Amino acid sequence: MDGFLIAFLIAALEFPTVIFGAALVVVLCFWLLVLTGAVDQRSFDADLDTRAAGLGGVPVAVSVSLIVVLAWFGSLGGSLLLLWTGVTGTVRAALAVTVLAGALLLAWWAVRLLVRGIRRYGLAAHRASRGRTGRRRGSRRPGPRTASAGPVPPTRTTRSRS
């Protein structure tokens, strides 16, 4: 078991994985700031449009965070395979760059499929439960009705079946 932990640490601290590891630290710090309320999760939505990459429909922070996490795991797996094959030198460097690009592309592809599913199933159901006003159907307006808010609409009366 100790050999696996050492291989894991070596793979996590070597070339392709360490780049995604640094990005993962940034993502974790961002979400900690969101949890404390110091930053809004939609902070980057005005700065970056992800629709061209097929990631529109969810906040930018969510899609980028998922890409970083999945790319880190993919890069770690590829680095472990490189470590266990024992390849060295220029061939290892070329394979490490391939692992970097492959992990990033696979993560983008997976997040793109996930976002497409969220858009198709999650938001469609969410929008269908809303009326023209943007409120849930059958929901009351927030706050008390006063004379300044206009006349109070008549309440529905239920007929008793006798």
XYZ file of C-alpha atoms in Angstrom:
162
model
C 0.000 0.000 0.000
C 2.902 2.365 0.684
C 4.115 1.976 -2.885
C 0.761 3.124 -4.218
C 0.722 6.211 -1.972
C 4.231 7.151 -3.060
C 3.273 6.665 -6.725
C 0.149 8.765 -6.133
C 2.197 11.621 -4.625
C 4.784 11.460 -7.388
C 2.082 11.494 -10.073
C 0.232 14.357 -8.350
C 3.358 16.501 -8.154
C 4.741 15.867 -11.659
C 4.204 17.798 -14.875
C 0.746 17.362 -16.246
C -1.041 16.904 -12.942
C 0.654 19.725 -11.076
C -0.799 22.287 -13.496
C -4.335 21.102 -12.845
C -3.446 20.785 -9.159
C -2.660 24.492 -8.975
C -5.920 25.284 -10.760
C -7.730 22.961 -8.340
C -6.366 24.929 -5.378
C -7.668 28.149 -6.961
C -11.096 26.549 -7.541
C -11.267 25.292 -3.951
C -10.327 28.729 -2.602
C -12.992 30.337 -4.805
C -15.709 28.015 -3.513
C -14.587 28.606 0.063
C -15.002 32.333 -0.576
C -18.462 31.647 -2.015
C -19.382 29.638 1.086
C -18.286 32.457 3.372
C -20.263 34.983 1.326
C -17.254 37.045 0.266
C -17.840 36.310 -3.441
C -20.938 35.547 -5.515
C -20.902 32.322 -7.531
C -21.922 34.285 -10.630
C -19.001 36.704 -10.333
C -17.508 35.706 -13.686
C -20.714 35.431 -15.716
C -20.413 38.968 -17.105
C -16.729 38.499 -17.945
C -16.840 35.252 -19.887
C -19.393 33.825 -22.296
C -19.175 30.031 -22.400
C -21.943 29.432 -24.951
C -19.421 29.168 -27.798
C -17.693 26.296 -25.979
C -21.020 24.526 -25.435
C -21.037 25.281 -21.716
C -23.721 27.967 -21.580
C -26.708 27.586 -19.320
C -24.846 27.183 -16.037
C -22.701 29.697 -14.173
C -19.168 30.023 -15.526
C -17.697 29.178 -12.137
C -19.559 25.863 -12.080
C -18.505 24.777 -15.563
C -14.867 25.822 -15.114
C -14.736 24.160 -11.691
C -16.036 20.906 -13.128
C -13.530 21.052 -15.987
C -10.652 21.605 -13.564
C -11.713 18.772 -11.242
C -12.278 16.275 -14.049
C -9.076 17.299 -15.830
C -7.121 16.863 -12.587
C -8.483 13.337 -12.119
C -7.815 12.461 -15.766
C -4.328 13.873 -15.599
C -3.636 12.000 -12.380
C -4.742 8.739 -13.964
C -2.631 9.373 -17.051
C 0.368 10.316 -14.942
C 0.025 7.117 -12.917
C -0.032 5.116 -16.143
C 3.083 6.949 -17.356
C 4.797 6.307 -14.052
C 4.008 2.589 -14.126
C 5.130 2.145 -17.731
C 8.605 3.380 -16.845
C 8.995 5.499 -19.980
C 11.690 8.189 -19.668
C 13.224 11.022 -21.647
C 11.710 12.722 -24.655
C 9.052 10.050 -25.133
C 7.836 10.614 -21.561
C 7.713 14.380 -22.134
C 5.694 13.929 -25.335
C 3.329 11.513 -23.597
C 2.963 13.916 -20.653
C 1.899 16.707 -23.032
C -0.549 14.260 -24.615
C -1.938 13.422 -21.169
C -2.320 17.157 -20.454
C -4.225 17.810 -23.688
C -6.235 14.602 -23.444
C -7.305 15.232 -19.850
C -8.400 18.752 -20.725
C -10.341 17.671 -23.818
C -12.031 14.755 -22.046
C -12.992 16.993 -19.123
C -14.428 19.606 -21.496
C -16.371 16.930 -23.361
C -17.778 15.424 -20.135
C -18.801 18.825 -18.746
C -20.361 19.760 -22.069
C -22.522 16.614 -21.957
C -23.425 17.309 -18.342
C -24.403 20.915 -19.099
C -26.464 19.783 -22.080
C -28.359 17.398 -19.798
C -28.898 20.134 -17.222
C -30.206 22.480 -19.898
C -32.453 19.873 -21.447
C -33.954 18.288 -18.360
C -33.268 20.547 -15.425
C -34.111 23.973 -16.752
C -37.004 22.810 -18.926
C -38.792 21.391 -15.910
C -37.922 24.505 -13.916
C -39.318 26.841 -16.589
C -42.474 24.771 -17.060
C -43.406 25.249 -13.423
C -43.277 29.033 -13.782
C -45.912 31.339 -15.248
C -45.494 34.605 -17.125
C -44.618 36.466 -13.960
C -41.656 34.230 -13.158
C -43.303 32.983 -9.971
C -44.452 29.470 -9.325
C -48.003 28.877 -10.387
C -50.354 29.241 -7.488
C -47.835 31.092 -5.368
C -48.792 34.261 -3.604
C -47.045 37.551 -3.991
C -44.526 38.258 -1.281
C -45.538 40.687 1.424
C -48.917 41.876 2.640
C -51.455 43.399 0.287
C -52.124 47.008 1.158
C -54.284 49.733 -0.327
C -51.246 51.205 -2.067
C -50.662 47.912 -3.871
C -54.080 48.049 -5.480
C -57.326 46.298 -4.786
C -57.214 42.903 -3.198
C -58.425 40.287 -5.674
C -61.422 38.260 -4.622
C -60.610 34.975 -2.989
C -61.831 31.733 -4.408
C -64.600 30.112 -2.544
C -64.998 26.423 -2.640
C -68.426 25.016 -3.078
C -69.353 22.355 -0.662
C -70.838 19.280 -2.224
C -73.932 18.292 -0.316
